[in-house]
Amino acid sequence: ENIEAYLASHQVAVTQLAIGYCDPLVEADAALSIGNSARFFPNFNFNEGHTTAFNSQVKMDQVTGPLTTKILGVGLTSQPLVTDVTSELESLMGILDNTCTDDCGITRTRTIVKAACATTLGSGAVLIQ
């Protein structure tokens, strides 16, 4: 439990685990219909290309909302501000959306959501006691 004993190799392992969980989560979620309450991201449309999937605040919130409430939690004694986390996730999603110069389609949409999920799950907000 000593933070000074936490090495870069530990963060690599945590990142690999986060990706390992987020990849099947997004793929399973994408297979369910929109609005299905069993979905992690119940209203997000994974069948839209990345150029339209993230083109409004409402659509961004459909990704960042579940990540902040279901992974980070709410009402904890010590946690980062949801607005700060949301801002960082939206920035990451925007960068990943803009780096694809061609229409990369739904594959890119899913990759962006997986990256946001892995970023949240592998973050210090989840790992540090």
PDB file of C-alpha atoms in Angstrom:
ATOM      1  CA  GLU A   1       0.000   0.000   0.000  1.00  0.00           C
ATOM      2  CA  ASN A   2       3.012   2.289  -0.265  1.00  0.00           C
ATOM      3  CA  ILE A   3       2.509   4.651  -3.208  1.00  0.00           C
ATOM      4  CA  GLU A   4       6.282   5.007  -3.516  1.00  0.00           C
ATOM      5  CA  ALA A   5       6.510   1.287  -4.346  1.00  0.00           C
ATOM      6  CA  TYR A   6       4.210   1.744  -7.354  1.00  0.00           C
ATOM      7  CA  LEU A   7       6.326   1.359 -10.497  1.00  0.00           C
ATOM      8  CA  ALA A   8       5.749   2.027 -14.184  1.00  0.00           C
ATOM      9  CA  SER A   9       5.414  -1.723 -14.707  1.00  0.00           C
ATOM     10  CA  HIS A  10       2.470  -1.728 -12.303  1.00  0.00           C
ATOM     11  CA  GLN A  11       0.718   0.965 -14.346  1.00  0.00           C
ATOM     12  CA  VAL A  12       1.320  -1.010 -17.545  1.00  0.00           C
ATOM     13  CA  ALA A  13      -0.314  -4.046 -15.943  1.00  0.00           C
ATOM     14  CA  VAL A  14      -3.253  -1.956 -14.722  1.00  0.00           C
ATOM     15  CA  THR A  15      -3.675  -0.484 -18.204  1.00  0.00           C
ATOM     16  CA  GLN A  16      -3.672  -3.931 -19.790  1.00  0.00           C
ATOM     17  CA  LEU A  17      -6.315  -5.099 -17.316  1.00  0.00           C
ATOM     18  CA  ALA A  18      -8.439  -2.015 -17.954  1.00  0.00           C
ATOM     19  CA  ILE A  19      -8.293  -2.585 -21.709  1.00  0.00           C
ATOM     20  CA  GLY A  20      -9.014  -6.263 -21.130  1.00  0.00           C
ATOM     21  CA  TYR A  21     -12.232  -5.352 -19.303  1.00  0.00           C
ATOM     22  CA  CYS A  22     -13.323  -2.425 -21.484  1.00  0.00           C
ATOM     23  CA  ASP A  23     -12.951  -4.178 -24.835  1.00  0.00           C
ATOM     24  CA  PRO A  24     -15.558  -6.899 -24.160  1.00  0.00           C
ATOM     25  CA  LEU A  25     -17.745  -4.425 -22.255  1.00  0.00           C
ATOM     26  CA  VAL A  26     -18.010  -2.146 -25.293  1.00  0.00           C
ATOM     27  CA  GLU A  27     -18.412  -5.017 -27.762  1.00  0.00           C
ATOM     28  CA  ALA A  28     -21.199  -6.609 -25.692  1.00  0.00           C
ATOM     29  CA  ASP A  29     -22.863  -3.234 -25.196  1.00  0.00           C
ATOM     30  CA  ALA A  30     -22.713  -2.501 -28.925  1.00  0.00           C
ATOM     31  CA  ALA A  31     -24.454  -5.809 -29.655  1.00  0.00           C
ATOM     32  CA  LEU A  32     -27.512  -4.815 -27.598  1.00  0.00           C
ATOM     33  CA  SER A  33     -30.181  -2.457 -28.863  1.00  0.00           C
ATOM     34  CA  ILE A  34     -30.197   1.232 -27.992  1.00  0.00           C
ATOM     35  CA  GLY A  35     -32.161   2.040 -24.858  1.00  0.00           C
ATOM     36  CA  ASN A  36     -31.770  -1.473 -23.440  1.00  0.00           C
ATOM     37  CA  SER A  37     -31.468  -1.001 -19.679  1.00  0.00           C
ATOM     38  CA  ALA A  38     -28.954  -3.880 -19.484  1.00  0.00           C
ATOM     39  CA  ARG A  39     -26.450  -1.812 -21.428  1.00  0.00           C
ATOM     40  CA  PHE A  40     -23.581   0.007 -19.717  1.00  0.00           C
ATOM     41  CA  PHE A  41     -24.052   2.922 -22.161  1.00  0.00           C
ATOM     42  CA  PRO A  42     -27.857   2.634 -22.590  1.00  0.00           C
ATOM     43  CA  ASN A  43     -28.456   5.409 -25.122  1.00  0.00           C
ATOM     44  CA  PHE A  44     -25.192   5.570 -27.051  1.00  0.00           C
ATOM     45  CA  ASN A  45     -25.334   4.447 -30.676  1.00  0.00           C
ATOM     46  CA  PHE A  46     -22.265   2.360 -31.470  1.00  0.00           C
ATOM     47  CA  ASN A  47     -23.506   1.960 -35.050  1.00  0.00           C
ATOM     48  CA  GLU A  48     -22.774   5.581 -35.928  1.00  0.00           C
ATOM     49  CA  GLY A  49     -19.481   6.484 -37.502  1.00  0.00           C
ATOM     50  CA  HIS A  50     -17.115   8.446 -35.305  1.00  0.00           C
ATOM     51  CA  THR A  51     -17.785  11.684 -37.183  1.00  0.00           C
ATOM     52  CA  THR A  52     -21.398  11.698 -35.975  1.00  0.00           C
ATOM     53  CA  ALA A  53     -21.181   9.589 -32.798  1.00  0.00           C
ATOM     54  CA  PHE A  54     -19.456  12.368 -30.836  1.00  0.00           C
ATOM     55  CA  ASN A  55     -20.776  15.494 -32.567  1.00  0.00           C
ATOM     56  CA  SER A  56     -22.911  16.807 -29.695  1.00  0.00           C
ATOM     57  CA  GLN A  57     -22.696  17.270 -25.953  1.00  0.00           C
ATOM     58  CA  VAL A  58     -25.602  14.880 -25.456  1.00  0.00           C
ATOM     59  CA  LYS A  59     -23.752  12.109 -27.294  1.00  0.00           C
ATOM     60  CA  MET A  60     -20.544  12.764 -25.347  1.00  0.00           C
ATOM     61  CA  ASP A  61     -22.521  12.639 -22.092  1.00  0.00           C
ATOM     62  CA  GLN A  62     -23.896   9.224 -23.091  1.00  0.00           C
ATOM     63  CA  VAL A  63     -20.311   7.949 -22.810  1.00  0.00           C
ATOM     64  CA  THR A  64     -18.859  10.059 -20.000  1.00  0.00           C
ATOM     65  CA  GLY A  65     -21.930   9.841 -17.748  1.00  0.00           C
ATOM     66  CA  PRO A  66     -21.855   6.068 -17.257  1.00  0.00           C
ATOM     67  CA  LEU A  67     -18.069   6.089 -16.906  1.00  0.00           C
ATOM     68  CA  THR A  68     -18.102   8.633 -14.108  1.00  0.00           C
ATOM     69  CA  THR A  69     -21.100   7.240 -12.238  1.00  0.00           C
ATOM     70  CA  LYS A  70     -20.495   3.507 -12.683  1.00  0.00           C
ATOM     71  CA  ILE A  71     -16.696   3.361 -12.516  1.00  0.00           C
ATOM     72  CA  LEU A  72     -15.718   6.333 -10.357  1.00  0.00           C
ATOM     73  CA  GLY A  73     -18.881   6.280  -8.288  1.00  0.00           C
ATOM     74  CA  VAL A  74     -20.759   9.167  -6.732  1.00  0.00           C
ATOM     75  CA  GLY A  75     -20.914  10.571  -3.234  1.00  0.00           C
ATOM     76  CA  LEU A  76     -17.590   9.161  -2.082  1.00  0.00           C
ATOM     77  CA  THR A  77     -15.625  10.897   0.644  1.00  0.00           C
ATOM     78  CA  SER A  78     -12.652  11.597  -1.595  1.00  0.00           C
ATOM     79  CA  GLN A  79     -12.806  11.626  -5.373  1.00  0.00           C
ATOM     80  CA  PRO A  80     -12.006  13.951  -8.264  1.00  0.00           C
ATOM     81  CA  LEU A  81     -14.666  16.366  -9.429  1.00  0.00           C
ATOM     82  CA  VAL A  82     -16.919  14.799 -12.042  1.00  0.00           C
ATOM     83  CA  THR A  83     -16.617  17.937 -14.164  1.00  0.00           C
ATOM     84  CA  ASP A  84     -12.815  17.601 -14.212  1.00  0.00           C
ATOM     85  CA  VAL A  85     -12.945  13.929 -15.194  1.00  0.00           C
ATOM     86  CA  THR A  86     -15.602  14.590 -17.831  1.00  0.00           C
ATOM     87  CA  SER A  87     -13.560  17.421 -19.301  1.00  0.00           C
ATOM     88  CA  GLU A  88     -10.478  15.203 -19.602  1.00  0.00           C
ATOM     89  CA  LEU A  89     -12.450  12.329 -21.132  1.00  0.00           C
ATOM     90  CA  GLU A  90     -14.073  14.652 -23.672  1.00  0.00           C
ATOM     91  CA  SER A  91     -10.660  16.024 -24.570  1.00  0.00           C
ATOM     92  CA  LEU A  92      -9.302  12.504 -25.106  1.00  0.00           C
ATOM     93  CA  MET A  93     -12.328  11.514 -27.173  1.00  0.00           C
ATOM     94  CA  GLY A  94     -11.960  14.648 -29.300  1.00  0.00           C
ATOM     95  CA  ILE A  95      -8.276  13.975 -29.948  1.00  0.00           C
ATOM     96  CA  LEU A  96      -8.956  10.357 -30.917  1.00  0.00           C
ATOM     97  CA  ASP A  97     -11.872  11.421 -33.112  1.00  0.00           C
ATOM     98  CA  ASN A  98      -9.766  14.007 -34.946  1.00  0.00           C
ATOM     99  CA  THR A  99      -6.751  11.752 -35.534  1.00  0.00           C
ATOM    100  CA  CYS A 100      -8.662   9.627 -38.017  1.00  0.00           C
ATOM    101  CA  THR A 101      -8.484  11.586 -41.263  1.00  0.00           C
ATOM    102  CA  ASP A 102     -10.707   9.226 -43.262  1.00  0.00           C
ATOM    103  CA  ASP A 103     -14.136   8.015 -42.250  1.00  0.00           C
ATOM    104  CA  CYS A 104     -13.058   5.152 -40.014  1.00  0.00           C
ATOM    105  CA  GLY A 105     -16.659   4.187 -39.309  1.00  0.00           C
ATOM    106  CA  ILE A 106     -18.061   2.327 -36.349  1.00  0.00           C
ATOM    107  CA  THR A 107     -14.746   0.623 -35.601  1.00  0.00           C
ATOM    108  CA  ARG A 108     -13.284   3.995 -34.644  1.00  0.00           C
ATOM    109  CA  THR A 109     -16.369   4.834 -32.576  1.00  0.00           C
ATOM    110  CA  ARG A 110     -15.899   1.693 -30.518  1.00  0.00           C
ATOM    111  CA  THR A 111     -12.148   2.284 -30.178  1.00  0.00           C
ATOM    112  CA  ILE A 112     -12.764   5.776 -28.801  1.00  0.00           C
ATOM    113  CA  VAL A 113     -15.263   4.506 -26.213  1.00  0.00           C
ATOM    114  CA  LYS A 114     -12.891   1.682 -25.228  1.00  0.00           C
ATOM    115  CA  ALA A 115     -10.090   4.221 -24.745  1.00  0.00           C
ATOM    116  CA  ALA A 116     -12.275   6.442 -22.564  1.00  0.00           C
ATOM    117  CA  CYS A 117     -13.368   3.413 -20.540  1.00  0.00           C
ATOM    118  CA  ALA A 118      -9.802   2.132 -20.051  1.00  0.00           C
ATOM    119  CA  THR A 119      -8.630   5.618 -19.115  1.00  0.00           C
ATOM    120  CA  THR A 120     -11.284   5.855 -16.416  1.00  0.00           C
ATOM    121  CA  LEU A 121     -10.884   2.311 -15.111  1.00  0.00           C
ATOM    122  CA  GLY A 122      -7.081   2.510 -14.989  1.00  0.00           C
ATOM    123  CA  SER A 123      -6.959   5.996 -13.466  1.00  0.00           C
ATOM    124  CA  GLY A 124      -5.555   7.032 -10.125  1.00  0.00           C
ATOM    125  CA  ALA A 125      -9.085   7.887  -9.002  1.00  0.00           C
ATOM    126  CA  VAL A 126      -9.894   4.170  -9.066  1.00  0.00           C
ATOM    127  CA  LEU A 127      -6.526   2.846  -7.906  1.00  0.00           C
ATOM    128  CA  ILE A 128      -5.487   5.106  -5.049  1.00  0.00           C
ATOM    129  CA  GLN A 129      -7.117   4.397  -1.715  1.00  0.00           C
TER     130      GLN A 129
END
